[in-house]
């Protein structure tokens, strides 16, 4: 099987860009290695337990008094007493003592610089990251981690030799779903102010709520393509819907044709599967977290972008991707809104004993009151086990995995990689981009993306996300 690495591997050339990148990576890898080596957690013996206990105590006190400690010397003195107690209980040199020294601790008090005794914000983030790492879950072998970062759609393309230098897109039919979570930003901000208890709760919220959302999607035969902030972008598409010949779009894209009973079967089963999933997702909520769901259907394109030093991303684009934006704007908490096309596609699939209750909104979209379908037994989903551990496929998948993840795997520190970190985030909008001509613009976007990768690499940045919707094209870097 030809490697995906060859898609645009010659575009970078043997330039000064590459030479600088190699020098920068050499320094970067050394720095990352030293940092992660120092952050290795102690073994689970008595001293390790004591160490983590005091890391929690120090973080908790600091988070509660983060503002007062900067100006109130009495509170700072109390914190210094806690630090002295912690050092007396922990034998030998520890990661905690190293962190404290880096933040101005001289053995009896803090003295960071002439202006402040301690860099409170930095110390708070470092202690929080270390405490978070103690609760990380063992994710298994490296291959399982790599597989978990690659959606089934990508894996299917790679296994079917989707790596030709002549074609960077694959057209298919199906439904697209956007799951927007409400309350997550507010919850994260509130929990991070609560100290240790807040960090534990944040872990539960992230792994519990989002994890269950992902489980529901895959249980209904869907595929989570990406996370866009606190939202999930998913698709539902059977394999037969991938046999698409470029040309006029199917009759299913014409609502009147659907009303007359002419519905493309490459879309309608996927629309029904997506709606069943959406109805279950809207009923998945906690005291603080809920979601609202949008669904569209039609022709989409799976596209890959990148190639600078064999770093790649993937995305699904097309008119129905743009349509879900108006649906999600119409949907409130615990609601599902779909396009008119989805409504007629689902109606064509329902049995006589099944029913769909909706009403048309001012925007033309459909609000879903209820969906009554026959109960069904869903097969157990174990998607990672179905992906072969073929070395060539795994290597192709790696080039789509974020670099920080690969760095963590290389240093055997992935299960301890949860962090709180201050970062600078940059948003770049491509103003000349027209979403209406998305598919035709893919070659142009590839050039833009490849150039952006090179600029970010030179500056030491990291490509966090590349988003395309009805509002345009946005690149997010850190």
Coordinates of C-alpha atoms in Angstrom, one line a residue:
X1 CA 0.0 0.0 0.0
X2 CA 1.4 3.4 -1.0
X3 CA 1.9 5.7 2.0
X4 CA -0.2 8.8 2.5
X5 CA 3.1 10.6 3.3
X6 CA 3.6 10.9 -0.5
X7 CA 0.6 13.1 -1.2
X8 CA 2.4 16.4 -1.3
X9 CA 5.8 15.3 0.2
X10 CA 7.8 17.3 -2.3
X11 CA 6.1 20.7 -1.7
X12 CA 8.3 21.6 1.1
X13 CA 11.5 20.8 -0.7
X14 CA 15.0 20.8 0.9
X15 CA 14.6 24.4 2.0
X16 CA 16.0 26.5 4.7
X17 CA 12.5 26.1 6.3
X18 CA 13.1 22.4 6.8
X19 CA 16.6 22.9 8.1
X20 CA 15.4 25.4 10.7
X21 CA 12.4 23.1 11.5
X22 CA 14.9 20.2 12.2
X23 CA 17.0 22.4 14.5
X24 CA 13.9 23.7 16.3
X25 CA 12.5 20.2 16.7
X26 CA 15.8 19.0 18.1
X27 CA 15.7 21.6 20.8
X28 CA 11.9 21.2 21.3
X29 CA 12.2 17.4 21.8
X30 CA 15.0 17.7 24.3
X31 CA 13.0 20.3 26.3
X32 CA 9.9 18.2 26.2
X33 CA 11.8 15.1 27.2
X34 CA 13.4 16.8 30.2
X35 CA 10.1 18.4 31.3
X36 CA 8.1 15.2 31.0
X37 CA 10.8 13.2 32.7
X38 CA 10.6 15.5 35.7
X39 CA 6.8 15.2 35.8
X40 CA 6.9 11.4 36.1
X41 CA 4.7 10.5 39.1
X42 CA 6.3 8.6 42.0
X43 CA 5.5 4.9 42.5
X44 CA 2.4 4.1 44.5
X45 CA 4.2 3.6 47.8
X46 CA 3.8 5.6 51.0
X47 CA 6.0 8.5 49.9
X48 CA 4.1 8.8 46.6
X49 CA 0.8 9.0 48.4
X50 CA 2.1 11.7 50.8
X51 CA 3.5 13.7 47.9
X52 CA 0.2 13.7 46.0
X53 CA -1.6 14.5 49.2
X54 CA 0.4 17.6 49.8
X55 CA 0.3 18.7 46.1
X56 CA -3.5 18.6 46.5
X57 CA -3.3 20.6 49.8
X58 CA -1.0 23.3 48.3
X59 CA -3.1 23.6 45.2
X60 CA -6.3 23.8 47.1
X61 CA -5.1 26.6 49.4
X62 CA -3.6 28.5 46.5
X63 CA -6.7 28.3 44.3
X64 CA -9.0 29.5 47.1
X65 CA -6.7 32.5 47.9
X66 CA -5.3 33.2 44.5
X67 CA -6.0 36.9 44.6
X68 CA -5.5 37.6 48.3
X69 CA -2.1 35.9 48.5
X70 CA -0.7 38.5 46.0
X71 CA -1.3 41.4 48.4
X72 CA -1.9 39.9 51.9
X73 CA 1.3 38.9 53.7
X74 CA -0.5 37.0 56.4
X75 CA -2.0 34.7 53.8
X76 CA 1.4 34.3 52.1
X77 CA 2.9 33.4 55.5
X78 CA 0.2 30.7 56.1
X79 CA 1.0 29.3 52.7
X80 CA 4.7 29.2 53.5
X81 CA 4.0 27.3 56.7
X82 CA 2.1 24.7 54.6
X83 CA 5.1 24.5 52.2
X84 CA 7.5 23.9 55.1
X85 CA 5.2 21.2 56.5
X86 CA 5.0 19.5 53.1
X87 CA 8.8 19.5 52.6
X88 CA 9.3 18.0 56.1
X89 CA 6.9 15.1 55.3
X90 CA 8.4 14.3 51.9
X91 CA 11.9 12.7 52.1
X92 CA 14.5 13.6 49.6
X93 CA 14.3 15.7 46.4
X94 CA 10.9 15.6 44.8
X95 CA 9.1 17.1 41.9
X96 CA 7.2 19.3 44.4
X97 CA 10.4 20.7 45.8
X98 CA 11.7 21.4 42.3
X99 CA 8.5 23.2 41.3
X100 CA 8.7 25.3 44.5
X101 CA 12.3 26.3 43.9
X102 CA 11.5 27.3 40.3
X103 CA 8.9 29.6 41.8
X104 CA 11.1 31.4 44.3
X105 CA 11.2 29.1 47.4
X106 CA 14.5 29.3 49.2
X107 CA 13.7 26.8 51.9
X108 CA 12.0 29.1 54.4
X109 CA 10.1 31.6 52.3
X110 CA 9.3 32.7 48.8
X111 CA 11.3 35.4 47.0
X112 CA 10.5 35.4 43.3
X113 CA 11.8 38.8 42.3
X114 CA 12.0 42.4 43.6
X115 CA 8.3 43.0 42.9
X116 CA 6.5 39.8 43.9
X117 CA 7.3 37.0 46.4
X118 CA 5.8 34.2 44.2
X119 CA 4.4 33.9 40.7
X120 CA 1.0 32.7 42.0
X121 CA -0.6 32.1 38.6
X122 CA 2.2 30.0 37.3
X123 CA 2.5 28.0 40.4
X124 CA -1.3 27.4 40.4
X125 CA -1.2 26.1 36.9
X126 CA 1.8 23.8 37.5
X127 CA 0.4 22.3 40.7
X128 CA -3.0 21.9 39.0
X129 CA -1.4 20.0 36.0
X130 CA 0.5 17.7 38.3
X131 CA -2.6 16.9 40.4
X132 CA -4.7 16.3 37.3
X133 CA -2.1 13.8 36.1
X134 CA -2.6 11.6 39.1
X135 CA -6.2 10.9 38.0
X136 CA -5.4 10.0 34.4
X137 CA -6.7 6.7 33.0
X138 CA -4.4 4.1 31.5
X139 CA -5.6 4.0 27.9
X140 CA -3.8 0.8 26.9
X141 CA -1.1 0.4 24.2
X142 CA 0.0 3.1 21.8
X143 CA -1.9 1.7 18.9
X144 CA -5.2 2.0 20.8
X145 CA -4.4 5.6 21.5
X146 CA -3.6 6.3 17.8
X147 CA -6.8 4.6 16.7
X148 CA -8.9 6.6 19.2
X149 CA -7.8 9.8 17.5
X150 CA -8.8 8.7 14.0
X151 CA -12.5 8.5 13.1
X152 CA -13.8 5.4 11.2
X153 CA -14.2 7.5 8.1
X154 CA -10.5 8.3 7.9
X155 CA -9.5 4.7 8.8
X156 CA -11.8 3.4 6.0
X157 CA -10.2 5.7 3.5
X158 CA -6.7 4.7 4.5
X159 CA -7.5 1.0 4.3
X160 CA -8.9 1.5 0.8
X161 CA -5.8 3.2 -0.4
X162 CA -7.1 6.7 -0.1
X163 CA -3.7 8.2 -0.6
X164 CA -3.3 9.1 -4.3
X165 CA -1.5 12.3 -5.2
X166 CA -4.2 13.0 -7.8
X167 CA -7.1 13.1 -5.4
X168 CA -7.4 14.6 -2.0
X169 CA -11.2 14.3 -1.7
X170 CA -13.8 11.6 -1.5
X171 CA -17.5 12.3 -2.1
X172 CA -20.2 10.5 -0.3
X173 CA -23.9 10.8 0.8
X174 CA -25.2 10.7 4.4
X175 CA -26.3 12.9 7.2
X176 CA -24.3 15.3 9.3
X177 CA -25.0 16.1 13.0
X178 CA -23.8 18.9 15.2
X179 CA -24.0 18.3 19.0
X180 CA -23.5 21.6 20.9
X181 CA -23.0 21.3 24.6
X182 CA -24.4 24.0 26.8
X183 CA -22.9 25.0 30.2
X184 CA -19.5 23.6 29.7
X185 CA -17.5 26.8 29.6
X186 CA -19.3 28.1 32.7
X187 CA -18.8 24.8 34.5
X188 CA -15.1 24.7 33.7
X189 CA -14.5 28.2 35.0
X190 CA -16.4 27.5 38.2
X191 CA -14.7 24.2 38.9
X192 CA -11.2 25.5 38.4
X193 CA -11.8 28.0 41.2
X194 CA -12.7 25.2 43.7
X195 CA -9.3 23.7 44.0
X196 CA -8.7 20.0 44.2
X197 CA -12.3 19.1 44.4
X198 CA -13.0 21.2 41.3
X199 CA -10.3 19.5 39.3
X200 CA -11.7 16.1 40.2
X201 CA -15.2 17.2 39.2
X202 CA -13.8 18.6 35.9
X203 CA -12.3 15.2 35.1
X204 CA -15.6 13.5 35.8
X205 CA -17.5 16.1 33.7
X206 CA -15.2 15.8 30.7
X207 CA -14.7 12.0 30.7
X208 CA -18.2 11.3 31.8
X209 CA -20.5 13.6 29.8
X210 CA -18.5 13.8 26.6
X211 CA -17.6 10.1 26.8
X212 CA -21.2 9.1 27.0
X213 CA -22.0 11.4 24.0
X214 CA -19.4 9.6 21.9
X215 CA -20.7 6.2 23.0
X216 CA -24.3 7.1 21.9
X217 CA -23.1 8.3 18.5
X218 CA -21.2 5.1 17.8
X219 CA -24.0 2.9 19.2
X220 CA -26.2 4.4 16.4
X221 CA -23.7 3.7 13.7
X222 CA -22.3 7.3 13.5
X223 CA -18.8 8.5 13.5
X224 CA -17.4 11.5 15.5
X225 CA -15.3 13.4 13.0
X226 CA -14.1 16.2 15.2
X227 CA -14.6 18.3 18.4
X228 CA -15.1 22.0 17.7
X229 CA -14.7 23.6 21.1
X230 CA -17.5 22.2 23.2
X231 CA -19.3 20.7 20.2
X232 CA -19.2 17.4 18.3
X233 CA -19.3 17.1 14.5
X234 CA -20.6 13.6 13.5
X235 CA -21.6 11.9 10.3
X236 CA -23.8 8.9 9.5
X237 CA -23.0 7.2 6.2
X238 CA -23.3 3.5 5.1
X239 CA -20.5 2.2 2.9
X240 CA -22.7 1.9 -0.1
X241 CA -23.2 5.7 0.1
X242 CA -19.5 6.2 -0.8
X243 CA -19.9 5.0 -4.4
X244 CA -20.5 8.5 -5.7
X245 CA -19.9 9.6 -9.2
X246 CA -19.3 13.3 -9.5
X247 CA -22.2 15.1 -11.2
X248 CA -25.7 16.5 -10.3
X249 CA -26.8 16.0 -6.8
X250 CA -29.3 13.4 -5.9
X251 CA -33.1 13.9 -6.0
X252 CA -33.1 13.7 -2.2
X253 CA -31.6 17.2 -2.2
X254 CA -34.9 18.5 -3.7
X255 CA -37.6 18.7 -1.0
X256 CA -40.4 18.5 -3.5
X257 CA -39.0 15.3 -5.0
X258 CA -38.9 13.8 -1.4
X259 CA -42.6 14.8 -0.9
X260 CA -43.4 12.9 -4.1
X261 CA -41.8 9.8 -2.6
X262 CA -38.6 9.9 -4.7
X263 CA -35.9 9.5 -2.1
X264 CA -32.3 8.4 -2.6
X265 CA -31.7 5.4 -0.4
X266 CA -28.0 6.5 0.0
X267 CA -29.3 9.2 2.3
X268 CA -32.6 8.2 4.0
X269 CA -31.3 5.3 6.2
X270 CA -28.5 7.6 7.4
X271 CA -31.0 10.4 8.1
X272 CA -33.1 8.1 10.3
X273 CA -30.1 6.8 12.2
X274 CA -28.9 10.3 12.8
X275 CA -32.3 11.4 14.1
X276 CA -32.6 8.4 16.5
X277 CA -29.2 9.3 17.8
X278 CA -30.1 13.0 18.2
X279 CA -33.2 12.2 20.2
X280 CA -31.2 10.1 22.6
X281 CA -28.5 12.7 22.9
X282 CA -30.9 15.5 23.8
X283 CA -32.1 13.4 26.8
X284 CA -28.5 13.0 28.0
X285 CA -27.9 15.8 30.6
X286 CA -26.7 16.6 34.1
X287 CA -27.5 19.3 36.6
X288 CA -25.1 21.6 34.7
X289 CA -24.6 20.2 31.2
X290 CA -27.1 19.8 28.4
X291 CA -26.9 19.7 24.6
X292 CA -28.9 20.8 21.6
X293 CA -28.6 19.0 18.3
X294 CA -28.8 19.9 14.6
X295 CA -29.1 17.5 11.7
X296 CA -28.8 17.9 7.9
X297 CA -28.2 15.5 5.0
X298 CA -26.9 15.3 1.5
X299 CA -23.7 15.1 -0.4
X300 CA -20.4 15.7 1.4
X301 CA -16.7 15.5 0.7
X302 CA -14.1 14.0 2.9
X303 CA -10.9 15.9 2.4
X304 CA -7.3 15.9 3.8
X305 CA -5.1 19.0 4.1
X306 CA -1.4 19.4 5.0
X307 CA 1.8 17.7 4.2
X308 CA 4.3 20.0 5.8
X309 CA 6.7 17.5 7.4
X310 CA 4.0 14.9 6.9
X311 CA 1.6 16.5 9.4
X312 CA -2.0 16.2 8.2
X313 CA -5.6 17.0 9.2
X314 CA -8.9 15.7 7.8
X315 CA -12.4 17.2 7.6
X316 CA -15.8 16.8 6.1
X317 CA -17.1 19.6 3.9
X318 CA -20.1 20.3 1.8
X319 CA -23.4 22.2 1.6
X320 CA -25.1 20.1 4.3
X321 CA -22.3 20.9 6.7
X322 CA -23.2 24.6 6.2
X323 CA -26.9 23.9 6.7
X324 CA -26.5 22.6 10.2
X325 CA -25.4 26.0 11.4
X326 CA -28.9 27.5 10.9
X327 CA -30.4 24.5 12.6
X328 CA -28.2 24.7 15.7
X329 CA -29.1 28.4 15.9
X330 CA -32.8 27.4 16.0
X331 CA -32.3 24.7 18.7
X332 CA -32.5 25.5 22.4
X333 CA -31.2 23.3 25.2
X334 CA -32.5 19.7 25.0
X335 CA -34.0 20.3 21.5
X336 CA -33.4 18.8 18.1
X337 CA -33.8 20.8 14.9
X338 CA -33.4 19.3 11.4
X339 CA -33.5 20.5 7.8
X340 CA -36.5 20.0 5.6
X341 CA -34.5 17.4 3.6
X342 CA -33.9 15.4 6.7
X343 CA -37.6 15.4 7.6
X344 CA -38.7 14.0 4.2
X345 CA -35.8 11.5 4.1
X346 CA -36.8 10.2 7.6
X347 CA -40.5 10.0 6.6
X348 CA -39.6 7.8 3.7
X349 CA -38.0 5.3 6.1
X350 CA -40.6 5.1 8.8
X351 CA -42.8 2.0 9.1
X352 CA -46.6 2.3 9.5
X353 CA -46.4 1.7 13.2
X354 CA -43.8 4.5 13.6
X355 CA -44.4 8.3 13.8
X356 CA -42.5 11.6 13.6
X357 CA -44.1 14.7 15.1
X358 CA -42.6 18.1 13.9
X359 CA -43.5 21.7 13.1
X360 CA -42.0 24.1 10.6
X361 CA -40.0 27.0 12.1
X362 CA -39.9 30.5 10.6
X363 CA -36.4 29.6 9.2
X364 CA -37.9 26.7 7.3
X365 CA -36.2 24.1 9.5
X366 CA -38.1 21.5 11.4
X367 CA -38.4 21.3 15.2
X368 CA -38.7 17.7 16.3
X369 CA -41.4 17.2 19.0
X370 CA -41.1 13.4 19.1
X371 CA -40.0 10.3 17.2
X372 CA -41.7 7.0 17.8
X373 CA -39.9 4.0 16.4
X374 CA -39.9 0.3 17.1
X375 CA -37.3 -0.8 19.6
X376 CA -34.2 -2.5 18.3
X377 CA -31.3 -4.4 19.6
X378 CA -28.1 -2.6 18.8
X379 CA -24.9 -4.6 18.4
X380 CA -22.1 -4.0 21.0
X381 CA -19.7 -1.4 19.7
X382 CA -16.0 -2.1 20.0
X383 CA -14.7 0.0 17.1
X384 CA -11.0 0.0 18.1
X385 CA -10.9 -3.8 18.0
X386 CA -12.1 -3.8 14.4
X387 CA -9.2 -1.7 13.2
X388 CA -6.3 -4.0 12.3
X389 CA -2.9 -3.5 14.0
X390 CA -1.2 -3.4 10.6
X391 CA 2.0 -1.4 10.9
X392 CA 1.5 0.4 7.6
X393 CA -2.0 1.5 8.4
X394 CA -1.0 2.6 11.9
X395 CA 1.9 4.6 10.5
X396 CA -0.5 6.3 8.1
X397 CA -2.9 7.1 10.9
X398 CA -0.1 8.6 13.0
X399 CA 0.3 11.6 10.6
X400 CA -3.2 12.7 11.4
X401 CA -2.6 12.5 15.2
X402 CA -1.8 15.8 17.0
X403 CA 1.9 16.3 17.7
X404 CA 1.4 16.8 21.4
X405 CA -0.2 13.3 21.6
X406 CA 2.7 11.7 19.6
X407 CA 5.2 13.5 21.9
X408 CA 3.4 12.1 25.0
X409 CA 3.4 8.6 23.5
X410 CA 7.1 8.8 22.6
X411 CA 8.0 9.7 26.2
X412 CA 5.7 7.0 27.6
X413 CA 3.8 9.8 29.4
X414 CA 0.4 9.9 27.7
X415 CA -1.6 8.7 30.6
X416 CA -0.1 11.5 32.7
X417 CA -0.6 14.2 30.1
X418 CA -3.6 16.1 31.6
X419 CA -2.5 19.7 32.1
X420 CA -3.6 23.2 33.0
X421 CA -1.6 25.6 30.9
X422 CA -1.5 29.2 29.9
X423 CA -1.4 29.6 26.2
X424 CA -1.7 32.2 23.5
X425 CA -4.4 31.4 21.0
X426 CA -4.5 32.9 17.5
X427 CA -7.5 32.9 15.1
X428 CA -6.9 33.4 11.4
X429 CA -9.9 34.0 9.2
X430 CA -9.6 33.5 5.4
X431 CA -11.8 36.4 4.3
X432 CA -11.6 35.5 0.6
X433 CA -13.1 32.1 1.1
X434 CA -16.6 31.4 -0.2
X435 CA -18.4 28.4 1.5
X436 CA -20.7 28.1 -1.5
X437 CA -17.8 26.9 -3.6
X438 CA -16.2 24.8 -1.0
X439 CA -15.5 21.6 -3.0
X440 CA -14.1 23.6 -5.9
X441 CA -11.8 25.5 -3.5
X442 CA -10.1 22.5 -2.0
X443 CA -6.9 22.8 -4.1
X444 CA -6.6 26.5 -3.0
X445 CA -7.3 25.6 0.6
X446 CA -4.5 23.0 0.5
X447 CA -2.0 25.6 -0.6
X448 CA -3.2 28.0 2.1
X449 CA -3.0 25.3 4.7
X450 CA 0.4 24.0 3.7
X451 CA 1.8 27.6 3.8
X452 CA 0.2 28.2 7.2
X453 CA 1.8 25.0 8.6
X454 CA 5.2 26.2 7.5
X455 CA 4.8 29.6 9.1
X456 CA 3.6 28.1 12.4
X457 CA 6.4 25.6 12.5
X458 CA 8.9 28.4 12.0
X459 CA 7.4 30.4 14.9
X460 CA 7.1 27.4 17.2
X461 CA 3.3 27.3 17.0
X462 CA 0.9 24.4 16.8
X463 CA -2.1 24.0 14.5
X464 CA -5.0 23.3 16.9
X465 CA -7.9 23.3 14.4
X466 CA -9.0 24.1 10.9
X467 CA -12.7 24.9 10.6
X468 CA -15.0 25.4 7.7
X469 CA -18.7 26.3 7.9
X470 CA -21.3 28.6 6.5
X471 CA -19.5 31.6 8.1
X472 CA -16.2 30.9 6.3
X473 CA -12.8 29.4 7.0
X474 CA -10.9 29.8 10.3
X475 CA -7.6 28.5 11.4
X476 CA -6.9 28.2 15.2
X477 CA -3.3 28.0 16.3
X478 CA -1.6 27.9 19.7

